[in-house]
Coordinates of C-alpha atoms and ligand atoms in Angstrom, one line a residue:
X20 CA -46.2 57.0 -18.1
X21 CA -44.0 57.3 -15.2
X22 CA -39.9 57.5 -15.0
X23 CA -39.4 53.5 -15.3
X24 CA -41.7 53.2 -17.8
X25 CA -40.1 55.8 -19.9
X26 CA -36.8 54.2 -19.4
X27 CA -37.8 50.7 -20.2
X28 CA -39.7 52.5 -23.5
X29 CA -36.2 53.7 -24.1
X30 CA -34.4 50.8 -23.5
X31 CA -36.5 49.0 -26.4
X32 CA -36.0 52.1 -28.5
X33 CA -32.6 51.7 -28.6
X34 CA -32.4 47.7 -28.7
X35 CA -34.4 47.5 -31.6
X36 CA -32.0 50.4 -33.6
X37 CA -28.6 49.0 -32.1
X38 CA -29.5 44.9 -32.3
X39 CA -27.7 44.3 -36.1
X40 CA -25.1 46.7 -35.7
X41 CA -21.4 45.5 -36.5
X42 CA -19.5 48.2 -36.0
X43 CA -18.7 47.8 -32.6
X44 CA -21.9 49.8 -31.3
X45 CA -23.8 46.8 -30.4
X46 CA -26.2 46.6 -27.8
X47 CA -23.5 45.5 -25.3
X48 CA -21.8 48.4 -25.6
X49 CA -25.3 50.2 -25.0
X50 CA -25.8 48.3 -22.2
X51 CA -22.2 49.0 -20.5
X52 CA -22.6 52.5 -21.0
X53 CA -25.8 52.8 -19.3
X54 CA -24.5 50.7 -16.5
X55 CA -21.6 53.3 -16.1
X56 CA -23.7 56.3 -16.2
X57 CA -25.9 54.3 -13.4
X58 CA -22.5 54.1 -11.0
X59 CA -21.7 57.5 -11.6
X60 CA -25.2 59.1 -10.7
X61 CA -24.7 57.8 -8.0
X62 CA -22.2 60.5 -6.9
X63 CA -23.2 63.1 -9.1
X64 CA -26.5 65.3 -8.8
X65 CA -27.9 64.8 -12.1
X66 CA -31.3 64.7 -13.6
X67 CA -31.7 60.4 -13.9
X68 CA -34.1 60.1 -16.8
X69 CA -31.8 62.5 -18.9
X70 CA -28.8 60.9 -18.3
X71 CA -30.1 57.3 -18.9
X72 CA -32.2 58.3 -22.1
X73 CA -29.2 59.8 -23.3
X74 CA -26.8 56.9 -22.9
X75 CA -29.7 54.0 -24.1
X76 CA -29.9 57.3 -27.3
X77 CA -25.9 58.2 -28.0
X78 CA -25.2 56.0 -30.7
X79 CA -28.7 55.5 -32.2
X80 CA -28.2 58.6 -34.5
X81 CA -23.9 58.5 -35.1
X82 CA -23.1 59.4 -38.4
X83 CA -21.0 56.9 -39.0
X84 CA -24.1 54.4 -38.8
X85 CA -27.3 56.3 -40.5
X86 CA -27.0 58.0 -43.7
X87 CA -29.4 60.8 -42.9
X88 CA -28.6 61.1 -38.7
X89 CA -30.4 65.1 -39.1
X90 CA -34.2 62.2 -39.7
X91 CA -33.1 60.3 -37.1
X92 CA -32.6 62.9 -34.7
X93 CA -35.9 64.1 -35.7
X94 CA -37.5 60.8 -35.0
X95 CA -35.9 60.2 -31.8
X96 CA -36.8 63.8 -30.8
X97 CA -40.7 62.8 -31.6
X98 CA -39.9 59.7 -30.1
X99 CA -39.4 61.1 -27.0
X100 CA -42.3 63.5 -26.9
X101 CA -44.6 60.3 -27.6
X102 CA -43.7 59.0 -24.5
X103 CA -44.2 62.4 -22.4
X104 CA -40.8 63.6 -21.4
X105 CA -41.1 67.0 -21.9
X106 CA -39.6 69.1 -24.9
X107 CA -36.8 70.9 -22.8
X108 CA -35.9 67.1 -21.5
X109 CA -35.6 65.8 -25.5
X110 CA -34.0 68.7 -26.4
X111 CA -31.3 68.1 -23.9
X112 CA -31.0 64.7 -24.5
X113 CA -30.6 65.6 -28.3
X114 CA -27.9 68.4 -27.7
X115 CA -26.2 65.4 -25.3
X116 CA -26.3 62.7 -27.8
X117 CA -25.1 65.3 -31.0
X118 CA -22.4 66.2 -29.0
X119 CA -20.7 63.8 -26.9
X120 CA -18.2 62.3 -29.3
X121 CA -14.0 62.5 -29.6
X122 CA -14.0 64.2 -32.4
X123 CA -16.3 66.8 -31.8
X124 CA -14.2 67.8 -28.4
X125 CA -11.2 68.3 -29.9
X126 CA -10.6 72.1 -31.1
X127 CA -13.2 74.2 -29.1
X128 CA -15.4 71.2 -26.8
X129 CA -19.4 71.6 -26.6
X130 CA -20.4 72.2 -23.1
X131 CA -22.2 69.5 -21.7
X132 CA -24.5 69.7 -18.5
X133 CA -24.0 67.3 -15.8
X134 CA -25.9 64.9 -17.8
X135 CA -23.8 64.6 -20.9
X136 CA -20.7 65.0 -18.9
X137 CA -21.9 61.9 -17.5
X138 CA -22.7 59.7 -20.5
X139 CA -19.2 61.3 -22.4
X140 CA -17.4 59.3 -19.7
X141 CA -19.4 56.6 -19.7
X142 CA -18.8 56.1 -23.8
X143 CA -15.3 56.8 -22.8
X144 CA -14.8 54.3 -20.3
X145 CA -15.8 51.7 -22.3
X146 CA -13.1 52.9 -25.5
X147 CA -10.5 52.2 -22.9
X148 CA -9.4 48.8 -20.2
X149 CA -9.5 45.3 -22.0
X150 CA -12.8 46.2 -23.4
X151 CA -11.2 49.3 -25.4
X152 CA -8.6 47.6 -26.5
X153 CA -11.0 44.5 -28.2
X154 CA -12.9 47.0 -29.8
X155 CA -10.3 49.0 -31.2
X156 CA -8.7 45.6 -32.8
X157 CA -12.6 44.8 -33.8
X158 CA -12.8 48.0 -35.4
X159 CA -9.8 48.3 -37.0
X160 CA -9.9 44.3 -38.8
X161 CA -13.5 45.6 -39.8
X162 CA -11.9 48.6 -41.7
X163 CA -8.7 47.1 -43.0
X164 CA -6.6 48.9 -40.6
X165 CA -3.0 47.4 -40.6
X166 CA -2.3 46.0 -37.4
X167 CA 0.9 48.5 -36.5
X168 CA 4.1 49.9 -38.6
X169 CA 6.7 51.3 -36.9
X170 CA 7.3 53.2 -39.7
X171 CA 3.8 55.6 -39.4
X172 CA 4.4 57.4 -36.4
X173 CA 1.3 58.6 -34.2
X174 CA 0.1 61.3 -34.8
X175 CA -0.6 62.9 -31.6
X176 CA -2.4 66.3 -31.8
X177 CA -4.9 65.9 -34.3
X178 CA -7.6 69.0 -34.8
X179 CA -11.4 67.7 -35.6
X180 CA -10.6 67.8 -39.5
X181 CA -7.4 66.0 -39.4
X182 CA -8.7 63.3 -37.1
X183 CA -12.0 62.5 -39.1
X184 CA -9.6 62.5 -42.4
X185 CA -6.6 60.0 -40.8
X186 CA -5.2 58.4 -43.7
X187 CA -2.8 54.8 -42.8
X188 CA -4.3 54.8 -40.0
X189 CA -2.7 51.2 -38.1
X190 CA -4.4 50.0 -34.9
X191 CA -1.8 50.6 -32.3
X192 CA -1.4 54.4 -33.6
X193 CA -5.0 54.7 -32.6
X194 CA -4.0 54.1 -29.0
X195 CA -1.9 57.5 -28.9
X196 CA -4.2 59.1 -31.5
X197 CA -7.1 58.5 -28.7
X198 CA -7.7 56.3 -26.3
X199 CA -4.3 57.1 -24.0
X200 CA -5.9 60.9 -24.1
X201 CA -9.1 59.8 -22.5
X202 CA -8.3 59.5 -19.0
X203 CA -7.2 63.3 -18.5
X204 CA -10.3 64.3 -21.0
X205 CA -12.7 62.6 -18.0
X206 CA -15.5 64.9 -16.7
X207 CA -16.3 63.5 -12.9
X208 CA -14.3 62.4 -10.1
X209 CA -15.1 58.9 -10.7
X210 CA -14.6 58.4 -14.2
X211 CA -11.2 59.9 -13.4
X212 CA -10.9 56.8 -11.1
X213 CA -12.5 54.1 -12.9
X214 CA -9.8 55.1 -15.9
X215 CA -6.9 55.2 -13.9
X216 CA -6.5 51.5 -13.6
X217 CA -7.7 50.9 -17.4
X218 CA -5.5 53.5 -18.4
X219 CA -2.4 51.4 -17.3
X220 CA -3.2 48.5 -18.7
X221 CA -3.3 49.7 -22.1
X222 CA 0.1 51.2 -21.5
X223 CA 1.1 47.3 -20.4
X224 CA -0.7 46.0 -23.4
X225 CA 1.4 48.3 -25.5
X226 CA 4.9 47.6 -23.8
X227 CA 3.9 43.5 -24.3
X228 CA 3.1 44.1 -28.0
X229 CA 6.2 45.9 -28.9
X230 CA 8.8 43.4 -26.8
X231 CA 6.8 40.8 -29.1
X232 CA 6.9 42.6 -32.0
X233 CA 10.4 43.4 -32.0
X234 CA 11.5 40.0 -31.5
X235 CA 11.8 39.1 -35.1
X236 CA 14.1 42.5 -35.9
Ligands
ADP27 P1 -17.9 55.5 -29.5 O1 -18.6 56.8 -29.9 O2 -18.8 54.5 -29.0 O3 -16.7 55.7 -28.7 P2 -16.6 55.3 -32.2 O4 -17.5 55.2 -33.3 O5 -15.7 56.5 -32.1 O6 -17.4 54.9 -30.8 O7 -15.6 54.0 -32.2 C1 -16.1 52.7 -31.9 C2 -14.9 51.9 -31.3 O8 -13.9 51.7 -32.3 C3 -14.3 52.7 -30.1 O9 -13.9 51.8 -29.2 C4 -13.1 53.4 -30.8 O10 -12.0 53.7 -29.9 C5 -12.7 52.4 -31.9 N1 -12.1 53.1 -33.0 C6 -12.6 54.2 -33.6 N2 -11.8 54.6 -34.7 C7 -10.8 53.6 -34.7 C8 -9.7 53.4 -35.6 N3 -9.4 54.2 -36.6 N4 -8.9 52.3 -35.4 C9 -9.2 51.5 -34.4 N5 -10.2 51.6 -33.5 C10 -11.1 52.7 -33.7
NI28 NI1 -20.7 54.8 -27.9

């Protein structure tokens, strides 16, 4: 099977694990994230078929989806052997996809090759701009979140424990709780850039909401 073929295998992989997802993983944001780790190979060295398995891969096995993610690693790990990457390729490509997310970089961060430097800001990228903002409302109406009280200040420097663990957690405090940290968390040159600009408009988004908010005090 050659590299195309093993991509497109993987891009099926992950369609048919992602498709009936509602928790803001859906295929789109699959899709965008690949997309983004295609622009920023293009300035970065990295090994292609990695980096793209990995993105298509990062949210197959999250725990917050699967109730046993150690099986589904497992099967994605003999998933990849079946279609001939190599075992030092799918164990890479496992290490990226266990250890890309927020949570797990805050207190002492994995080290990620150029690979899963790569796909981390691609995730990232997409949690933040217009789209990041959508799917932190999306998420938060799916869990109940209240929308925002003034009263619940943000809690800013959360360690892995206390972040996982958030109780009252509103919508708007997940802004400062996250996604305005992103940008300086970024890994290559142009992630940094691509954020900049998405970066600010959150900070407009949150100025409008609060003048609107505070109208009826
Ligand atoms: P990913 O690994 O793709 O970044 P997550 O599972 O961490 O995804 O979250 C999915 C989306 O929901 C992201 O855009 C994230 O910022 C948002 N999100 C996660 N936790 C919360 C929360 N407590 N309140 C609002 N949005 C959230
Ligand atoms: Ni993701």
């Amino acid at each position: 099977m050659n590299e195309e073929k093993q991509i497109s295998a993987i891009k099926q992989y992950s369609y048919d694990k992602m498709k009936n997802d509602s928790t803001g993983h859906n295929f789109d944001h699959i899709q965008r994230v690949v997309a983004t780790a295609e622009q920023i190979l293009q300035t970065e060295p990295a090994d292609k078929l990695v980096t793209l398995a990995a993105a298509y891969l990062h949210d197959v096995a999250d725990d917050k989806l699967v109730q046993d993610p150690q099986k589904l690693e497992q099967e994605i790990h003999s998933f990849l052997l079946d279609i001939n990457l190599s075992k030092k390729q799918a164990d890479e490509i496992l290490y990226i996809t266990h250890n890309l997310s927020f949570s797990k970089s805050l207190n002492s961060p994995p080290k990620l090759s150029l690979s899963g430097q790569i796909v981390q800001d691609a995730d990232r990228l997409d949690a933040i701009g217009a789209i990041g903002i959508t799917r932190a409302i999306y998420y938060g109406g799916k869990h109940s979140e209240t929308i925002y009280d003034p009263e619940i200040p943000p809690r800013k420097n959360l360690n892995k424990s206390e972040y996982r663990n958030l109780k009252n957690e509103t919508i708007i405090n997940h802004f400062y709780e996250k996604l305005l940290k992103l940008t300086e968390m970024m890994n290559t040159t142009t992630a940094k850039k691509i954020a900049q600009a998405r970066h600010q408009y959150m900070l407009d988004f949150l100025t409008e909401f609060k003048s609107e908010w505070n109208i009826k005090k």
